[in-house]
PDB file of C-alpha atoms in Angstrom:
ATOM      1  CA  UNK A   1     -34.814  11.391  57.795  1.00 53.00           C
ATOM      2  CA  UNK A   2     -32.963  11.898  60.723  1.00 68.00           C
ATOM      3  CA  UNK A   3     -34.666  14.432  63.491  1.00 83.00           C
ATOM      4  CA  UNK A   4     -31.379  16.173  64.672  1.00 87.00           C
ATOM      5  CA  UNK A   5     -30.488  17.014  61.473  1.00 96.00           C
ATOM      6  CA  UNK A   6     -31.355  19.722  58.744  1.00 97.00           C
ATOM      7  CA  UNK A   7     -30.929  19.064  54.632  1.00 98.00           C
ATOM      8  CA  UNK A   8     -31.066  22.283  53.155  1.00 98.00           C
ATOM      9  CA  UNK A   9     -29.412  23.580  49.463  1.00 98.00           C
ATOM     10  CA  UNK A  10     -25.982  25.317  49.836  1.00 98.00           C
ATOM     11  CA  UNK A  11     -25.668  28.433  49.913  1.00 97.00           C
ATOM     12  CA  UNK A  12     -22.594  31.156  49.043  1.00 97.00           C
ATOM     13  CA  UNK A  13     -21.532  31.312  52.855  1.00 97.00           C
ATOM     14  CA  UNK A  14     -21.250  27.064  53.007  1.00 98.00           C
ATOM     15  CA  UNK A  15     -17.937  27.346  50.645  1.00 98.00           C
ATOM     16  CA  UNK A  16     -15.600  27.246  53.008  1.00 97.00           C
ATOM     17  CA  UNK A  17     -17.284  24.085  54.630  1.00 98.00           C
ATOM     18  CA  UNK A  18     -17.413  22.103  51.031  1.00 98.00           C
ATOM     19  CA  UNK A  19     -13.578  23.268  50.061  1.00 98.00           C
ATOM     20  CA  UNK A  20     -12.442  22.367  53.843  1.00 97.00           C
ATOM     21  CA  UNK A  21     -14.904  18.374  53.093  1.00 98.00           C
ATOM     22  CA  UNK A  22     -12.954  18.420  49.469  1.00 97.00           C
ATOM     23  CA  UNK A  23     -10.077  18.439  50.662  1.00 97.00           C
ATOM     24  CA  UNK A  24     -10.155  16.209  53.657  1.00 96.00           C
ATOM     25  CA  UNK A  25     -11.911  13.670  51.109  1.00 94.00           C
ATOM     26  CA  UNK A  26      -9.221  13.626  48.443  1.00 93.00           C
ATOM     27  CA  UNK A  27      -6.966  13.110  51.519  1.00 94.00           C
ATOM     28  CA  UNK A  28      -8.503  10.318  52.431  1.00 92.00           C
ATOM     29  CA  UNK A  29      -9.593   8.766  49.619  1.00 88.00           C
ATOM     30  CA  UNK A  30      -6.670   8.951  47.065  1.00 88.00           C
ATOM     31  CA  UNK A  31      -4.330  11.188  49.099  1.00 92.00           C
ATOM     32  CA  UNK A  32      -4.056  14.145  47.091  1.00 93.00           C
ATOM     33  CA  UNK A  33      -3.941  17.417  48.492  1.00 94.00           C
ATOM     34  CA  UNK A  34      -6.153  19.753  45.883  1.00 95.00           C
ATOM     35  CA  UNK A  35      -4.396  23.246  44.899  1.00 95.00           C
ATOM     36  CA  UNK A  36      -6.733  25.468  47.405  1.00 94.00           C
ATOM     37  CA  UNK A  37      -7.433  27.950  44.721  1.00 97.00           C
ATOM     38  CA  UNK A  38      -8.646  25.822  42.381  1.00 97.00           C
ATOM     39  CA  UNK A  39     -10.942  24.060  44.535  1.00 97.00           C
ATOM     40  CA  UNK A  40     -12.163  27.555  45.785  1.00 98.00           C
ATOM     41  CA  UNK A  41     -12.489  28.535  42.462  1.00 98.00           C
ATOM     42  CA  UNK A  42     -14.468  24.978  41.099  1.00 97.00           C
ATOM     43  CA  UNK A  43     -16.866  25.713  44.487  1.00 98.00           C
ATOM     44  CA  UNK A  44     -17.482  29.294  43.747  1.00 98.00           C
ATOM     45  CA  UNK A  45     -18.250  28.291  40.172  1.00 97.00           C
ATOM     46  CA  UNK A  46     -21.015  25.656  40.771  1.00 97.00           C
ATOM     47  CA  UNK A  47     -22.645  27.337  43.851  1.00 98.00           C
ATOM     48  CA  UNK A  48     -23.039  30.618  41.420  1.00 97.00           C
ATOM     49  CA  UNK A  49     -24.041  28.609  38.597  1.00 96.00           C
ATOM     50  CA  UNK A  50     -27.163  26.373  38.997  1.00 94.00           C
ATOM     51  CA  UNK A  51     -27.161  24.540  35.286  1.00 95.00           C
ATOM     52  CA  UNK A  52     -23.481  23.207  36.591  1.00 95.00           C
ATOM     53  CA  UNK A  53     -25.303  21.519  39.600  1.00 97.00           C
ATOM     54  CA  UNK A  54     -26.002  21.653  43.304  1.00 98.00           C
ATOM     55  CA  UNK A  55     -24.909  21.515  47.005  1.00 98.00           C
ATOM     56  CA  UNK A  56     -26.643  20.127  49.518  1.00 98.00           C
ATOM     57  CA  UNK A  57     -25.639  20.778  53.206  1.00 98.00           C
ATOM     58  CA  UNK A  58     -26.427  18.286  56.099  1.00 98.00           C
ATOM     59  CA  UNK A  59     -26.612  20.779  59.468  1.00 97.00           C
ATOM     60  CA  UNK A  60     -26.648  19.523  63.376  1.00 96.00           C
ATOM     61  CA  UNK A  61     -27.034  22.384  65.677  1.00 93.00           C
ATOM     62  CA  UNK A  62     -26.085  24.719  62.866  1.00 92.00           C
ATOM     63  CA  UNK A  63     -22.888  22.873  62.280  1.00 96.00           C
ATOM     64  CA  UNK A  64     -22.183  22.222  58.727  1.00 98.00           C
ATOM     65  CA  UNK A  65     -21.502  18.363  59.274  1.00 98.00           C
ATOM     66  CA  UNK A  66     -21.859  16.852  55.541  1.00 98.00           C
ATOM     67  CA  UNK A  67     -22.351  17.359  52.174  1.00 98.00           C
ATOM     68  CA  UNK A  68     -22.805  16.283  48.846  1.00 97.00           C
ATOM     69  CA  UNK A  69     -22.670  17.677  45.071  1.00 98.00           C
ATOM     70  CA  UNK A  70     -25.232  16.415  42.005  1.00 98.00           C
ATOM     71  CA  UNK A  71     -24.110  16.865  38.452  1.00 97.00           C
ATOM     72  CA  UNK A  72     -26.401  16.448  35.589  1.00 96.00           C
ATOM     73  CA  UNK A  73     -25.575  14.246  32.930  1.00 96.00           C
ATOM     74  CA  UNK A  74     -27.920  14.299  29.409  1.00 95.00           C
ATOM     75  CA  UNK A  75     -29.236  11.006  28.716  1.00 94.00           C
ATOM     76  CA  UNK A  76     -30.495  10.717  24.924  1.00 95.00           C
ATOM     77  CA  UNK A  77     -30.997   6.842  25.336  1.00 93.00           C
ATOM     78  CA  UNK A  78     -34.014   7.675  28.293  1.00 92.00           C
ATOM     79  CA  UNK A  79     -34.772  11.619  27.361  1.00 94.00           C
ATOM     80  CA  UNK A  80     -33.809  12.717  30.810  1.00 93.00           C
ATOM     81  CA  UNK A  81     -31.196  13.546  32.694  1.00 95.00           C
ATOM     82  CA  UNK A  82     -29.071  11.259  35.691  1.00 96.00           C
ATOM     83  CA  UNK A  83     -28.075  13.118  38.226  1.00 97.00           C
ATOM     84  CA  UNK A  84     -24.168  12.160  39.628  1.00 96.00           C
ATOM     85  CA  UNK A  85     -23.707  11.905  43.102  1.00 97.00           C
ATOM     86  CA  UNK A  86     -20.324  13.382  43.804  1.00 94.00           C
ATOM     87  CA  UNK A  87     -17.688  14.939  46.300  1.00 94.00           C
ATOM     88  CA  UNK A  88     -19.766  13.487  49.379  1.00 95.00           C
ATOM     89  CA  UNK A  89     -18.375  14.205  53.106  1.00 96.00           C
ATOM     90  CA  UNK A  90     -19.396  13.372  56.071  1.00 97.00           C
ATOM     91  CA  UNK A  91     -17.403  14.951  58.965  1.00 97.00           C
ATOM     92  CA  UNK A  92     -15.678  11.561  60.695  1.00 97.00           C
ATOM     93  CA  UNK A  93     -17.476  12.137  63.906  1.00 96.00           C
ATOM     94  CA  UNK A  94     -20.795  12.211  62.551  1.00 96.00           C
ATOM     95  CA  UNK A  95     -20.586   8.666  60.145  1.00 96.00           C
ATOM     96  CA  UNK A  96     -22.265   5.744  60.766  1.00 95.00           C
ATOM     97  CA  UNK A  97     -25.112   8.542  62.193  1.00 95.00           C
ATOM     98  CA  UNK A  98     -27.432   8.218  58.992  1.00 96.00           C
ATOM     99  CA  UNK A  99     -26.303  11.783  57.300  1.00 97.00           C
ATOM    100  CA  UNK A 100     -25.911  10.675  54.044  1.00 96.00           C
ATOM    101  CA  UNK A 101     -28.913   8.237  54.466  1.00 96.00           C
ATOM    102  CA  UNK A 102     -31.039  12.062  54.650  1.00 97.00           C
ATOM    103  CA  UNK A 103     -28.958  13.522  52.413  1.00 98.00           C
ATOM    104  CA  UNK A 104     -29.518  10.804  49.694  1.00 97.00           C
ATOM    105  CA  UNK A 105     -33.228  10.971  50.883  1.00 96.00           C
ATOM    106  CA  UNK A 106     -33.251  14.538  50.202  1.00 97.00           C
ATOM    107  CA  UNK A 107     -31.714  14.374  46.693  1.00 97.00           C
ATOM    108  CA  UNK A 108     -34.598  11.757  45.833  1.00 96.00           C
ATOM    109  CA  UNK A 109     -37.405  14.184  46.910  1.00 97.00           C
ATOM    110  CA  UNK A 110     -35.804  17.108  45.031  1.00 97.00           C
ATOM    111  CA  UNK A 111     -35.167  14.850  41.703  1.00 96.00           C
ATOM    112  CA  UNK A 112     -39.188  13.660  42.088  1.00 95.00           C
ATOM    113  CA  UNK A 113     -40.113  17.237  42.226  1.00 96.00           C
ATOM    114  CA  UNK A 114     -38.016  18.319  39.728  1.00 94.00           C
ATOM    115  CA  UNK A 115     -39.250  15.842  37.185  1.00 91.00           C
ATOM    116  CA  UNK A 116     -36.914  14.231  34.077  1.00 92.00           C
ATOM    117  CA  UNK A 117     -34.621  12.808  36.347  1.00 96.00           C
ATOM    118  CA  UNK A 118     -34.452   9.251  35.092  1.00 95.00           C
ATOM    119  CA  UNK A 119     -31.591   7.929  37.549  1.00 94.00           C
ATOM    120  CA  UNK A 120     -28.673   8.798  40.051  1.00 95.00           C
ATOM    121  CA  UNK A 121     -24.965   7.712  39.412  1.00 94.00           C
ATOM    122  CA  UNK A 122     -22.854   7.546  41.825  1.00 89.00           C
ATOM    123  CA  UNK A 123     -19.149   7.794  41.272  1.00 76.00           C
ATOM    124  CA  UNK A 124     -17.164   5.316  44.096  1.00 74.00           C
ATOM    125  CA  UNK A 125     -13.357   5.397  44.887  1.00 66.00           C
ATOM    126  CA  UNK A 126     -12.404   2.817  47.477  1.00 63.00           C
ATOM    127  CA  UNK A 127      -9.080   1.924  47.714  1.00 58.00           C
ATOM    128  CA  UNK A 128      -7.919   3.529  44.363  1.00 54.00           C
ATOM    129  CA  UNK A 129     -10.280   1.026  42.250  1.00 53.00           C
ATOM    130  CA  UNK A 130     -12.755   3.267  40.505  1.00 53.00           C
ATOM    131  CA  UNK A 131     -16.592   2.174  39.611  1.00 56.00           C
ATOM    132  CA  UNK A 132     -19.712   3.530  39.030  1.00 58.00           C
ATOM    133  CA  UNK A 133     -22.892   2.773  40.692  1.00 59.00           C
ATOM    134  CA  UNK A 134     -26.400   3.206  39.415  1.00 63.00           C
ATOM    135  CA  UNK A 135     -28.842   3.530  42.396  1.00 64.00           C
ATOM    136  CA  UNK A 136     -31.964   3.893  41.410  1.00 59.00           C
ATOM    137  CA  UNK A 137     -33.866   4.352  37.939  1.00 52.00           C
ATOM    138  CA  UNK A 138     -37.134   6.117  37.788  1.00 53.00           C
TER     139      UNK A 138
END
């Protein structure tokens, strides 16, 4: 993991961070601009609601600088569950810096500890062709 950095869960107070990294991502990635509201509202919903998912926030200096959401998908074919990689942002000054290389890290520990996780997915759009990825399978 990167030393100048701190992986921690999200918390209630990180929402306007993750709404302000959702939007700039949809922007760049498909440019759509997300009805604020909503997006609020979707936050809100999965940071006070644990069986939807989880945040986690990638800090420098106390500066929320990424972050990324897991999903959990039910897998009756391996009795587990895959966790989705989603809605990742790294703030532009801060790429290439290895912040989701910790957060990614970080989701690995926390799925080992957990237990049942069979597998992340990760959901890719680049350049408005859609794919999914599996990265790793326990």
């Amino acid at each position: 993991m990167t030393e100048w950095l701190k992986i921690r869960l999200a918390e209630a107070g990180d929402a306007p961070s993750i709404v302000e990294f959702n939007q700039a991502m949809a922007h760049e990635t498909e440019g759509k601009e997300l009805a604020p509201e909503v997006l609020a509202a979707g936050v809100a919903a999965l940071l006070g609601d644990a069986r939807y998912g989880f945040y986690l926030i990638a800090e420098a200096d106390a500066e929320v600088v990424g972050c990324l959401m897991i999903t959990y998908e039910w897998s009756d074919w391996r009795d587990g569950l895959f966790w989705w990689i989603q809605s990742v942002y790294v703030r532009p000054e801060h790429r290439g810096r290895g912040v989701y290389r910790s957060l990614y890290a970080d989701v690995k520990r926390r799925a080992a500890e957990t237990g049942g996780v069979r597998g992340f997915r990760l959901y890719v759009e680049k350049q408005k062709h859609a794919r999914t990825k599996d990265l790793s399978v326990f």
